[in-house]
Short mmCIF file of C-alpha atoms in Angstrom, two decimals:
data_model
loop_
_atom_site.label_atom_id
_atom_site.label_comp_id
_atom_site.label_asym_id
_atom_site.label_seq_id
_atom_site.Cartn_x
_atom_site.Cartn_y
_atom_site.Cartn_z
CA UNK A 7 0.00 0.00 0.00
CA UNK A 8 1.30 3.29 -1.59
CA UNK A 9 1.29 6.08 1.49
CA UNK A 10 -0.15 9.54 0.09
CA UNK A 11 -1.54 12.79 1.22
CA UNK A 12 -4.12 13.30 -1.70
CA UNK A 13 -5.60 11.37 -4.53
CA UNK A 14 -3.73 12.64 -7.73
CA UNK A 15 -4.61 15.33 -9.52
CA UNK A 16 -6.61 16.78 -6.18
CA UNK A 17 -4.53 19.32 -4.53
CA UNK A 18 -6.88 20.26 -2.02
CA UNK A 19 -7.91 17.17 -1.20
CA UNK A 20 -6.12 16.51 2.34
CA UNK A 21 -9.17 18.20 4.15
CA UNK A 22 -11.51 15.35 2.97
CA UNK A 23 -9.02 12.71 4.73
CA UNK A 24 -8.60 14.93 7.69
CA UNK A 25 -12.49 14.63 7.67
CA UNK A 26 -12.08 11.17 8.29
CA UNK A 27 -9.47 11.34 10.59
CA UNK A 28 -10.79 13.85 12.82
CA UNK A 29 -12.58 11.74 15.36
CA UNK A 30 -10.53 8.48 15.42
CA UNK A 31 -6.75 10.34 15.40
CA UNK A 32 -6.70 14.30 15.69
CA UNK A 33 -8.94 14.55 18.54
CA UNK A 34 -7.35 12.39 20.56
CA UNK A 35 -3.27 13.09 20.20
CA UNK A 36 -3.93 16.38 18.33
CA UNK A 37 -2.60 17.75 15.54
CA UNK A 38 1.25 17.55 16.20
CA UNK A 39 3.65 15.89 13.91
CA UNK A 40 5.30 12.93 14.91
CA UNK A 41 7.71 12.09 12.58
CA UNK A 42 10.19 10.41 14.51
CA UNK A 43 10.40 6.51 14.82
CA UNK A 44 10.26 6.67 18.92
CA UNK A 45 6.78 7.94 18.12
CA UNK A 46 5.42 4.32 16.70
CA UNK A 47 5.16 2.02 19.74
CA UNK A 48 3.28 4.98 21.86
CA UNK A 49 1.00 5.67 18.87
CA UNK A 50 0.12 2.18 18.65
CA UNK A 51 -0.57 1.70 22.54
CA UNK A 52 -2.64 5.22 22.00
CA UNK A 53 -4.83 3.81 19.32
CA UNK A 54 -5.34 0.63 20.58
CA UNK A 55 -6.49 1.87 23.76
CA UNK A 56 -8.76 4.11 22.07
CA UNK A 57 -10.37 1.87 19.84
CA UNK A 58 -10.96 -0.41 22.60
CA UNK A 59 -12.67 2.38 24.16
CA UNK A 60 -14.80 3.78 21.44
CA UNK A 61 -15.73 0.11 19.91
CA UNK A 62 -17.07 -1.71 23.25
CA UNK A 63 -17.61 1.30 25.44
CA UNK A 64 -18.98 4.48 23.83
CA UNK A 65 -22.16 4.13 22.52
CA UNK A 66 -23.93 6.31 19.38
CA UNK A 67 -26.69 5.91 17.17
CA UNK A 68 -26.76 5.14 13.57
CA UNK A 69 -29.08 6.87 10.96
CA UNK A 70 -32.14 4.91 9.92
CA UNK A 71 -33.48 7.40 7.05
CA UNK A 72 -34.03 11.31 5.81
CA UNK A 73 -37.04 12.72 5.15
CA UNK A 74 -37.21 16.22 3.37
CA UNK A 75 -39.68 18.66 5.16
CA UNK A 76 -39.68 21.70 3.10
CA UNK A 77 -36.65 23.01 3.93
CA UNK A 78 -35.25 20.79 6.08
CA UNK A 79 -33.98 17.44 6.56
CA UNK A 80 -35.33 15.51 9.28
CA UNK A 81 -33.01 12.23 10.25
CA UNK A 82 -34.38 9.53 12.17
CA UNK A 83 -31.71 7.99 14.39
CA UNK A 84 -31.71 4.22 15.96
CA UNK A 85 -31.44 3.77 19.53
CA UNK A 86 -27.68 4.47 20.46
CA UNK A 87 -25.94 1.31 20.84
CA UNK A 88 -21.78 0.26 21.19
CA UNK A 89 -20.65 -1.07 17.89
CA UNK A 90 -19.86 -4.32 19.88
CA UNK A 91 -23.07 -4.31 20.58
CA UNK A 92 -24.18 -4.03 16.94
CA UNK A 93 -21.63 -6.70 15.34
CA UNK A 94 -22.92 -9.32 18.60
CA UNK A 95 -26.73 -8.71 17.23
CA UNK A 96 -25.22 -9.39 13.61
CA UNK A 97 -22.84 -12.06 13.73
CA UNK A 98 -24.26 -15.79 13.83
CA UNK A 99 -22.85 -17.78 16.54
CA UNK A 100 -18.90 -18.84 15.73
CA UNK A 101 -15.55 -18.78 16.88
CA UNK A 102 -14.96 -15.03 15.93
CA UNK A 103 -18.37 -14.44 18.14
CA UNK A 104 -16.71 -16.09 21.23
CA UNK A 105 -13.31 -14.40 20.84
CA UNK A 106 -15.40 -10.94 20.61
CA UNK A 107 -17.42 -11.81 23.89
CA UNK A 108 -14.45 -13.25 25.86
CA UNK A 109 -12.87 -9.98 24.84
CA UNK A 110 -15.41 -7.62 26.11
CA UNK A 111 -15.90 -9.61 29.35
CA UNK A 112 -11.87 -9.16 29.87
CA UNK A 113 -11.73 -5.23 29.30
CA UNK A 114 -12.65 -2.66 32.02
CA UNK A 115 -13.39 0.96 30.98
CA UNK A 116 -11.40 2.52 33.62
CA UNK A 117 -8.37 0.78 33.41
CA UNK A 118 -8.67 1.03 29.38
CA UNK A 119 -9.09 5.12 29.97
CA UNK A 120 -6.22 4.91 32.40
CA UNK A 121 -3.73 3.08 29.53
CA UNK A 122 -4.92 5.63 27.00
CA UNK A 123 -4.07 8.86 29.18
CA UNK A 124 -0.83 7.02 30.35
CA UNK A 125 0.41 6.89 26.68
CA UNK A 126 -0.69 10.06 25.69
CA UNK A 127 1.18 11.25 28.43
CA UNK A 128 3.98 9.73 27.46
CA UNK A 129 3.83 10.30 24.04
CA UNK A 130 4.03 14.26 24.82
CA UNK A 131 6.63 13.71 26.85
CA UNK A 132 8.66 12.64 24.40
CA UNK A 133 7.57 15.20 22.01
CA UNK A 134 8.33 17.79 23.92
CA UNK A 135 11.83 16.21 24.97
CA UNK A 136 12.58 15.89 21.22
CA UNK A 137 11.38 19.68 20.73
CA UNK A 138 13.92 20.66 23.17
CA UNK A 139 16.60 18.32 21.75
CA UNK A 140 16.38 19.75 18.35
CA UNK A 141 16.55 22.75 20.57
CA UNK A 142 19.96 21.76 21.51
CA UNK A 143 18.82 21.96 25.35
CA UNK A 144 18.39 18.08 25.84
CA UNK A 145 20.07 14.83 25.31
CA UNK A 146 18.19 12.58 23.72
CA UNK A 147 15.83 9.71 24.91
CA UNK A 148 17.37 7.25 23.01
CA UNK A 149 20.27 7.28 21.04
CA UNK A 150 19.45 8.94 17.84
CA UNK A 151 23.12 7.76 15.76
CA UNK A 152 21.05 4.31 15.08
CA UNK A 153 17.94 5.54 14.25
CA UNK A 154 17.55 7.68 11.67
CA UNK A 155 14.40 10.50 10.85
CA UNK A 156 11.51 9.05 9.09
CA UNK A 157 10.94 10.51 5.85
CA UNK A 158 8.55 10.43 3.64
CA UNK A 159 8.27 10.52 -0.75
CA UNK A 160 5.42 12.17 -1.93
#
């Protein structure tokens, strides 16, 4: 898989990703640039922490249908339900089924929330160490000879 910023020919197209993005990724480590390769293992523990979170724990509702009233739009919403609890009411009884329920029965919101603000802690940390190393003011975290900046060919 090819890694861009836009489709081609679409120059102002990065806004309709960021669209995407927005809920899942930018409001949760905000819109800093993490560029370096210390910045992988924290994202991952970050994200999977969160989608732990939002997938068995936050619920929302789901659009049924619109219906045009003169000028307006009228939507009529479902009750709000987890998306585990959506895929469980869904999937037919199987293996995948009982890994998904023995998974939900292990996890505990609090200690889930706890792990996410833990590595987002963390992962500012280390931005802002590497903000003042590039400053000159710090050593760094890790020893920077090996590794070296990620860059990317657009």
């Amino acid at each position: 898989m090819e890694i861009t910023r836009s489709r081609p020919m679409m120059k102002n197209d990065n806004a309709r990703a960021e669209e995407k993005n927005r809920h899942r990724v930018r409001d949760v480590v905000g819109y800093g640039r993490f560029d370096h390769p210390g910045y992988i293992k924290l994202l991952n523990r970050v994200y999977r922490a969160n989608n732990l979170l939002t997938n068995h724990f936050y619920a929302c509702s789901r659009v049924i249908f619109k219906t045009r009233q003169g000028g307006k739009l009228k939507r009529q919403s479902d009750q709000a339900r987890t998306p585990y609890a959506r895929v469980m009411e869904t999937l037919k009884p199987s293996r995948k089924k009982e890994k998904l329920e023995t998974l939900h029965k292990s996890l505990n919101p609090l200690n889930l929330r706890d792990q996410l603000e833990n590595a987002l802690r963390t992962l500012f940390d280390l931005q802002a160490r590497l903000e003042k190393e590039d400053e000159g003011l710090l050593a760094p975290p890790f020893p920077l000879d090996s590794v070296r900046r990620c860059t990317r060919e657009y």
